[in-house]
PDB file of C-alpha atoms in Angstrom:
ATOM      1  CA  UNK A  63     122.908  84.753 119.261  1.00 79.00           C
ATOM      2  CA  UNK A  64     124.503  81.577 119.036  1.00 83.00           C
ATOM      3  CA  UNK A  65     126.503  79.106 121.693  1.00 80.00           C
ATOM      4  CA  UNK A  66     129.725  81.238 121.161  1.00 82.00           C
ATOM      5  CA  UNK A  67     128.590  84.615 120.268  1.00 88.00           C
ATOM      6  CA  UNK A  68     126.203  86.954 122.117  1.00 90.00           C
ATOM      7  CA  UNK A  69     125.440  90.339 123.286  1.00 90.00           C
ATOM      8  CA  UNK A  70     125.685  91.730 127.013  1.00 86.00           C
ATOM      9  CA  UNK A  71     124.015  94.757 128.404  1.00 83.00           C
ATOM     10  CA  UNK A  72     126.244  96.009 131.051  1.00 79.00           C
ATOM     11  CA  UNK A  73     124.378  99.005 132.153  1.00 77.00           C
ATOM     12  CA  UNK A  74     120.665  99.085 133.158  1.00 74.00           C
ATOM     13  CA  UNK A  75     118.285  99.827 135.948  1.00 74.00           C
ATOM     14  CA  UNK A  76     119.790 100.017 139.445  1.00 74.00           C
ATOM     15  CA  UNK A  77     117.471  98.292 141.863  1.00 78.00           C
ATOM     16  CA  UNK A  78     118.500 100.671 144.904  1.00 79.00           C
ATOM     17  CA  UNK A  79     117.292 103.809 142.920  1.00 76.00           C
ATOM     18  CA  UNK A  80     114.633 101.929 141.200  1.00 80.00           C
ATOM     19  CA  UNK A  81     115.512 103.814 137.958  1.00 77.00           C
ATOM     20  CA  UNK A  82     118.029 103.834 135.044  1.00 74.00           C
ATOM     21  CA  UNK A  83     120.809 106.201 136.178  1.00 70.00           C
ATOM     22  CA  UNK A  84     121.862 107.479 132.778  1.00 69.00           C
ATOM     23  CA  UNK A  85     120.986 109.884 130.275  1.00 71.00           C
ATOM     24  CA  UNK A  86     121.549 107.454 127.257  1.00 71.00           C
ATOM     25  CA  UNK A  87     120.364 104.647 125.590  1.00 74.00           C
ATOM     26  CA  UNK A  88     122.236 101.449 126.778  1.00 73.00           C
ATOM     27  CA  UNK A  89     124.402  99.824 124.065  1.00 80.00           C
ATOM     28  CA  UNK A  90     125.369  96.109 124.478  1.00 85.00           C
ATOM     29  CA  UNK A  91     128.886  94.706 124.248  1.00 86.00           C
ATOM     30  CA  UNK A  92     129.381  91.808 121.730  1.00 89.00           C
ATOM     31  CA  UNK A  93     130.841  88.873 123.434  1.00 88.00           C
ATOM     32  CA  UNK A  94     132.529  86.039 121.307  1.00 87.00           C
ATOM     33  CA  UNK A  95     134.029  83.177 122.945  1.00 85.00           C
ATOM     34  CA  UNK A  96     136.850  81.275 121.312  1.00 83.00           C
ATOM     35  CA  UNK A  97     138.175  77.890 122.583  1.00 78.00           C
ATOM     36  CA  UNK A  98     136.533  78.600 126.070  1.00 71.00           C
ATOM     37  CA  UNK A  99     136.760  76.349 129.189  1.00 77.00           C
ATOM     38  CA  UNK A 100     133.337  77.769 130.224  1.00 79.00           C
ATOM     39  CA  UNK A 101     129.795  78.598 128.786  1.00 85.00           C
ATOM     40  CA  UNK A 102     129.176  81.867 127.232  1.00 88.00           C
ATOM     41  CA  UNK A 103     126.794  82.559 130.045  1.00 88.00           C
ATOM     42  CA  UNK A 104     129.551  82.172 132.568  1.00 87.00           C
ATOM     43  CA  UNK A 105     131.984  84.379 130.554  1.00 87.00           C
ATOM     44  CA  UNK A 106     129.276  87.119 130.388  1.00 86.00           C
ATOM     45  CA  UNK A 107     128.848  86.824 134.075  1.00 88.00           C
ATOM     46  CA  UNK A 108     132.495  87.431 134.707  1.00 86.00           C
ATOM     47  CA  UNK A 109     132.400  90.291 132.330  1.00 84.00           C
ATOM     48  CA  UNK A 110     129.605  91.880 134.122  1.00 83.00           C
ATOM     49  CA  UNK A 111     131.283  91.612 137.375  1.00 82.00           C
ATOM     50  CA  UNK A 112     134.374  93.327 135.988  1.00 80.00           C
ATOM     51  CA  UNK A 113     132.260  96.392 134.862  1.00 80.00           C
ATOM     52  CA  UNK A 114     131.329  96.906 138.382  1.00 75.00           C
ATOM     53  CA  UNK A 115     134.958  97.171 139.747  1.00 69.00           C
ATOM     54  CA  UNK A 116     136.016 100.685 139.012  1.00 67.00           C
ATOM     55  CA  UNK A 117     136.040 102.124 142.651  1.00 65.00           C
ATOM     56  CA  UNK A 118     137.926 105.166 141.557  1.00 68.00           C
ATOM     57  CA  UNK A 119     134.764 106.960 140.742  1.00 67.00           C
ATOM     58  CA  UNK A 120     131.189 107.310 141.823  1.00 64.00           C
ATOM     59  CA  UNK A 121     129.704 105.593 138.755  1.00 64.00           C
ATOM     60  CA  UNK A 122     127.866 102.319 139.599  1.00 63.00           C
ATOM     61  CA  UNK A 123     128.520 100.547 136.304  1.00 67.00           C
ATOM     62  CA  UNK A 124     130.656 100.956 133.372  1.00 69.00           C
ATOM     63  CA  UNK A 125     130.053  99.871 129.905  1.00 72.00           C
ATOM     64  CA  UNK A 126     133.414  98.069 129.535  1.00 74.00           C
ATOM     65  CA  UNK A 127     135.183  95.736 132.089  1.00 75.00           C
ATOM     66  CA  UNK A 128     137.708  97.642 134.354  1.00 74.00           C
ATOM     67  CA  UNK A 129     140.545  95.913 132.531  1.00 75.00           C
ATOM     68  CA  UNK A 130     139.736  97.433 129.233  1.00 77.00           C
ATOM     69  CA  UNK A 131     138.702 100.619 130.447  1.00 77.00           C
ATOM     70  CA  UNK A 132     141.931 101.231 132.315  1.00 77.00           C
ATOM     71  CA  UNK A 133     144.166  99.828 129.506  1.00 79.00           C
ATOM     72  CA  UNK A 134     142.379 102.639 127.247  1.00 80.00           C
ATOM     73  CA  UNK A 135     143.064 105.392 129.800  1.00 81.00           C
ATOM     74  CA  UNK A 136     146.531 104.359 129.998  1.00 80.00           C
ATOM     75  CA  UNK A 137     146.786 104.510 126.147  1.00 83.00           C
ATOM     76  CA  UNK A 138     145.413 108.085 126.423  1.00 84.00           C
ATOM     77  CA  UNK A 139     148.206 108.915 128.631  1.00 82.00           C
ATOM     78  CA  UNK A 140     150.849 107.144 126.770  1.00 82.00           C
ATOM     79  CA  UNK A 141     150.301 108.948 123.568  1.00 85.00           C
ATOM     80  CA  UNK A 142     151.772 112.003 125.191  1.00 87.00           C
ATOM     81  CA  UNK A 143     155.064 110.435 126.136  1.00 85.00           C
ATOM     82  CA  UNK A 144     157.904 111.445 123.816  1.00 87.00           C
ATOM     83  CA  UNK A 145     159.413 108.790 121.798  1.00 85.00           C
ATOM     84  CA  UNK A 146     162.646 109.305 123.716  1.00 89.00           C
ATOM     85  CA  UNK A 147     161.319 108.958 127.006  1.00 87.00           C
ATOM     86  CA  UNK A 148     161.236 105.769 129.168  1.00 85.00           C
ATOM     87  CA  UNK A 149     157.522 105.390 130.213  1.00 81.00           C
ATOM     88  CA  UNK A 150     156.659 104.203 133.714  1.00 76.00           C
ATOM     89  CA  UNK A 151     155.940 100.604 133.745  1.00 73.00           C
ATOM     90  CA  UNK A 152     154.370 100.149 137.078  1.00 75.00           C
ATOM     91  CA  UNK A 153     150.682  99.971 136.884  1.00 68.00           C
ATOM     92  CA  UNK A 154     150.026 101.664 140.249  1.00 73.00           C
ATOM     93  CA  UNK A 155     151.705 104.778 138.729  1.00 72.00           C
ATOM     94  CA  UNK A 156     148.616 105.123 136.503  1.00 64.00           C
ATOM     95  CA  UNK A 157     146.038 104.643 139.095  1.00 62.00           C
TER      96      UNK A 157
END
């Protein structure tokens, strides 16, 4: 869209299967680069790589990078922690 703003499709056809392994219409992720040291294309390559790193399930791709996906899932867990309890701070506890 511009030098600092674009869209990234993180899901699509898998060459190994020669098909699209989903039952949905792909939706892109909007990427906006602020004060970046690398190009928008380089940032998108990094984001795309992070969408392929969830080795805890059999899905070949994810819409969001694993860093954001995991943070969202931890947030889903944390909403059930009582305000009087001290939550676990170790990342491995949530894996």
